[in-house]
Amino acid sequence: DTEVTQTPKHLVMGMTNKKSLKCEQHMGHRAMYWYKQKAKKPPELMFVYSYEKLSINESVPSRFSPECPNSSLLNLHLHALQPEDSALYLCASSQEGTEYGYTFGSGTRLTVV
Amino acid sequence: GEDVEQSLFLSVREGDSSVINCTYTDSSSTYLYWYKQEPGAGLQLLTYIFSNMDMKQDQRLTVLLNKKDKHLSLRIADTQTGDSAIYFCAGGANNLFFGTGTRLTVIP
C-alpha cells in the first residue's frame, strides 16, 4: 500500500459545527503532516507529527486541533471555523525528514458556511 | 520556512518542451522536489534531485540544479495535454516548503 487516504473528500460545515478530517497511511512512515491550501496558492504547513508526537505547530488557531491516535492515523478536529478557513486540507506522510519526499493524500475540500 | 519563487504561468504547444523555473533562498535542503497538482487533486511527486547533483534525467523529465545561483528547473520533453497542471518546486531542511506554483497550459 503506497497511498495516503483522506476522508471525507468533501465537507460542508456551519460555523458552529464540530467535524473531523481523517488521514490514514500504511507505509510505515513515522512522520505525518497537515497542510492547508487556498485556491491558487501553494500548500502551507500546519502541523507535523513525528513518532506520534506533535513536533511542529505553525501558529495555527486553536479551532484546528490535530490528533495522532497511532502511527497510521492522523486526525484534524475542527470547531467554530470561519468562512476564511474554507480550503483544501492535505495530509502527507514521509520517512522522517525530507529525504524521500512526502506522499500526499488527495485532500479534503472544506467549505465553511 | 524558506522563500521559493516560481513564475505563475507557462503556455506551450503540444510536442514542444516546457521549462519551469524555481528560485529559492535556503540552501540547506538536502533534496529538492517537483510536485504536480491536477485540478481538485492532491500533489503527486514527479521527481527529485539530491543537492550535490546538478542534473537528473527521468524519462521525459530533466531536473537542473544550480546551487550557486539557487536555481532549480524542470524540463518536460514532448509536452502532452495530460501535462497541463500546476507544478510546485519544494525543499526544506527539516520540513517541506513549496514554491508559489506554475500553471502549465498545453495547447493542442
CSV table of N, CA and C in Angstrom, one decimal, chain A residues 11-58:
chain,number,residue,atom,x,y,z
A,11,LEU,N,-16.4,18.3,2.4
A,11,LEU,CA,-17.1,18.6,3.7
A,11,LEU,C,-17.7,20.0,3.7
A,12,VAL,N,-18.9,20.1,4.0
A,12,VAL,CA,-19.5,21.5,4.1
A,12,VAL,C,-20.0,21.5,5.6
A,13,MET,N,-19.6,22.6,6.3
A,13,MET,CA,-19.9,22.7,7.7
A,13,MET,C,-20.3,24.1,8.1
A,14,GLY,N,-21.2,24.2,9.1
A,14,GLY,CA,-21.5,25.5,9.6
A,14,GLY,C,-20.5,26.0,10.6
A,15,MET,N,-20.6,27.3,10.9
A,15,MET,CA,-19.6,27.9,11.8
A,15,MET,C,-19.7,27.4,13.2
A,16,THR,N,-20.8,26.7,13.6
A,16,THR,CA,-21.0,26.2,15.0
A,16,THR,C,-20.8,24.7,15.0
A,17,ASN,N,-20.5,24.1,13.9
A,17,ASN,CA,-20.4,22.6,13.9
A,17,ASN,C,-19.0,22.2,14.4
A,18,LYS,N,-19.0,20.9,14.8
A,18,LYS,CA,-17.7,20.2,15.1
A,18,LYS,C,-17.6,19.1,14.1
A,19,LYS,N,-16.5,19.0,13.4
A,19,LYS,CA,-16.2,17.9,12.5
A,19,LYS,C,-14.8,17.4,12.6
A,20,SER,N,-14.5,16.3,11.9
A,20,SER,CA,-13.1,15.8,11.9
A,20,SER,C,-12.7,15.4,10.5
A,21,LEU,N,-11.5,15.6,10.2
A,21,LEU,CA,-10.9,15.1,8.9
A,21,LEU,C,-10.0,14.0,9.4
A,22,LYS,N,-10.0,12.9,8.5
A,22,LYS,CA,-9.2,11.7,8.8
A,22,LYS,C,-8.2,11.4,7.7
A,23,CYS,N,-7.1,10.9,8.1
A,23,CYS,CA,-6.0,10.6,7.2
A,23,CYS,C,-5.4,9.2,7.7
A,24,GLU,N,-5.1,8.4,6.7
A,24,GLU,CA,-4.5,7.0,7.1
A,24,GLU,C,-3.4,6.6,6.1
A,25,GLN,N,-2.4,6.1,6.6
A,25,GLN,CA,-1.3,5.5,5.7
A,25,GLN,C,-0.8,4.2,6.3
A,26,HIS,N,-0.4,3.3,5.5
A,26,HIS,CA,0.1,2.0,5.9
A,26,HIS,C,1.5,1.7,5.3
A,27,MET,N,2.3,2.8,5.1
A,27,MET,CA,3.6,2.6,4.5
A,27,MET,C,4.7,2.6,5.6
A,28,GLY,N,4.3,2.6,6.9
A,28,GLY,CA,5.3,2.6,7.9
A,28,GLY,C,6.0,3.9,8.1
A,29,HIS,N,5.4,5.0,7.5
A,29,HIS,CA,6.0,6.3,7.7
A,29,HIS,C,5.8,6.8,9.1
A,30,ARG,N,6.8,7.4,9.7
A,30,ARG,CA,6.7,7.8,11.1
A,30,ARG,C,6.5,9.3,11.2
A,31,ALA,N,6.4,10.0,10.1
A,31,ALA,CA,6.1,11.4,10.2
A,31,ALA,C,4.8,11.7,9.4
A,32,MET,N,3.9,12.5,9.9
A,32,MET,CA,2.7,12.8,9.2
A,32,MET,C,2.4,14.3,9.4
A,33,TYR,N,1.7,14.9,8.4
A,33,TYR,CA,1.6,16.3,8.2
A,33,TYR,C,0.2,16.7,7.8
A,34,TRP,N,-0.2,17.9,8.3
A,34,TRP,CA,-1.4,18.6,7.7
A,34,TRP,C,-0.9,19.9,7.0
A,35,TYR,N,-1.4,20.0,5.8
A,35,TYR,CA,-1.2,21.2,5.1
A,35,TYR,C,-2.6,21.8,4.7
A,36,LYS,N,-2.6,23.2,4.6
A,36,LYS,CA,-3.8,23.9,4.1
A,36,LYS,C,-3.5,24.5,2.8
A,37,GLN,N,-4.4,24.4,1.8
A,37,GLN,CA,-4.1,25.0,0.5
A,37,GLN,C,-5.3,25.8,0.1
A,38,LYS,N,-5.2,27.1,0.0
A,38,LYS,CA,-6.2,28.0,-0.5
A,38,LYS,C,-6.1,28.0,-2.0
A,39,ALA,N,-7.2,28.4,-2.7
A,39,ALA,CA,-7.2,28.4,-4.1
A,39,ALA,C,-6.1,29.2,-4.7
A,40,LYS,N,-5.5,28.7,-5.7
A,40,LYS,CA,-4.4,29.3,-6.5
A,40,LYS,C,-3.2,29.7,-5.6
A,41,LYS,N,-3.0,29.0,-4.5
A,41,LYS,CA,-1.9,29.2,-3.6
A,41,LYS,C,-1.1,27.9,-3.4
A,42,PRO,N,0.1,27.9,-2.9
A,42,PRO,CA,0.8,26.7,-2.6
A,42,PRO,C,0.3,26.1,-1.2
A,43,PRO,N,0.5,24.9,-1.0
A,43,PRO,CA,0.2,24.3,0.3
A,43,PRO,C,1.0,25.0,1.4
A,44,GLU,N,0.4,25.2,2.6
A,44,GLU,CA,1.1,25.8,3.7
A,44,GLU,C,1.0,24.8,4.9
A,45,LEU,N,2.2,24.6,5.5
A,45,LEU,CA,2.3,23.6,6.6
A,45,LEU,C,1.6,24.1,7.8
A,46,MET,N,0.8,23.2,8.4
A,46,MET,CA,0.0,23.5,9.6
A,46,MET,C,0.7,22.8,10.8
A,47,PHE,N,0.7,21.4,10.7
A,47,PHE,CA,1.2,20.6,11.8
A,47,PHE,C,2.1,19.5,11.3
A,48,VAL,N,3.1,19.1,12.2
A,48,VAL,CA,3.9,18.0,11.9
A,48,VAL,C,3.8,17.0,13.1
A,49,TYR,N,3.6,15.8,12.9
A,49,TYR,CA,3.7,14.7,13.9
A,49,TYR,C,4.9,13.8,13.5
A,50,SER,N,5.7,13.6,14.6
A,50,SER,CA,6.9,12.7,14.4
A,50,SER,C,6.8,11.6,15.5
A,51,TYR,N,6.8,10.4,15.1
A,51,TYR,CA,6.6,9.3,16.0
A,51,TYR,C,5.4,9.6,17.0
A,52,GLU,N,4.3,10.0,16.4
A,52,GLU,CA,3.0,10.2,17.1
A,52,GLU,C,3.0,11.3,18.0
A,53,LYS,N,4.1,12.1,18.0
A,53,LYS,CA,4.1,13.3,18.9
A,53,LYS,C,4.1,14.6,18.0
A,54,LEU,N,3.3,15.6,18.5
A,54,LEU,CA,3.3,16.8,17.8
A,54,LEU,C,4.6,17.5,17.9
A,55,SER,N,5.3,17.8,16.7
A,55,SER,CA,6.6,18.4,16.8
A,55,SER,C,6.6,19.8,16.3
A,56,ILE,N,5.6,20.1,15.4
A,56,ILE,CA,5.5,21.5,14.9
A,56,ILE,C,4.1,21.9,14.8
A,57,ASN,N,3.8,23.1,15.3
A,57,ASN,CA,2.5,23.8,15.1
A,57,ASN,C,2.9,25.1,14.5
A,58,GLU,N,2.5,25.3,13.3
A,58,GLU,CA,2.9,26.6,12.6
A,58,GLU,C,1.9,27.7,12.9
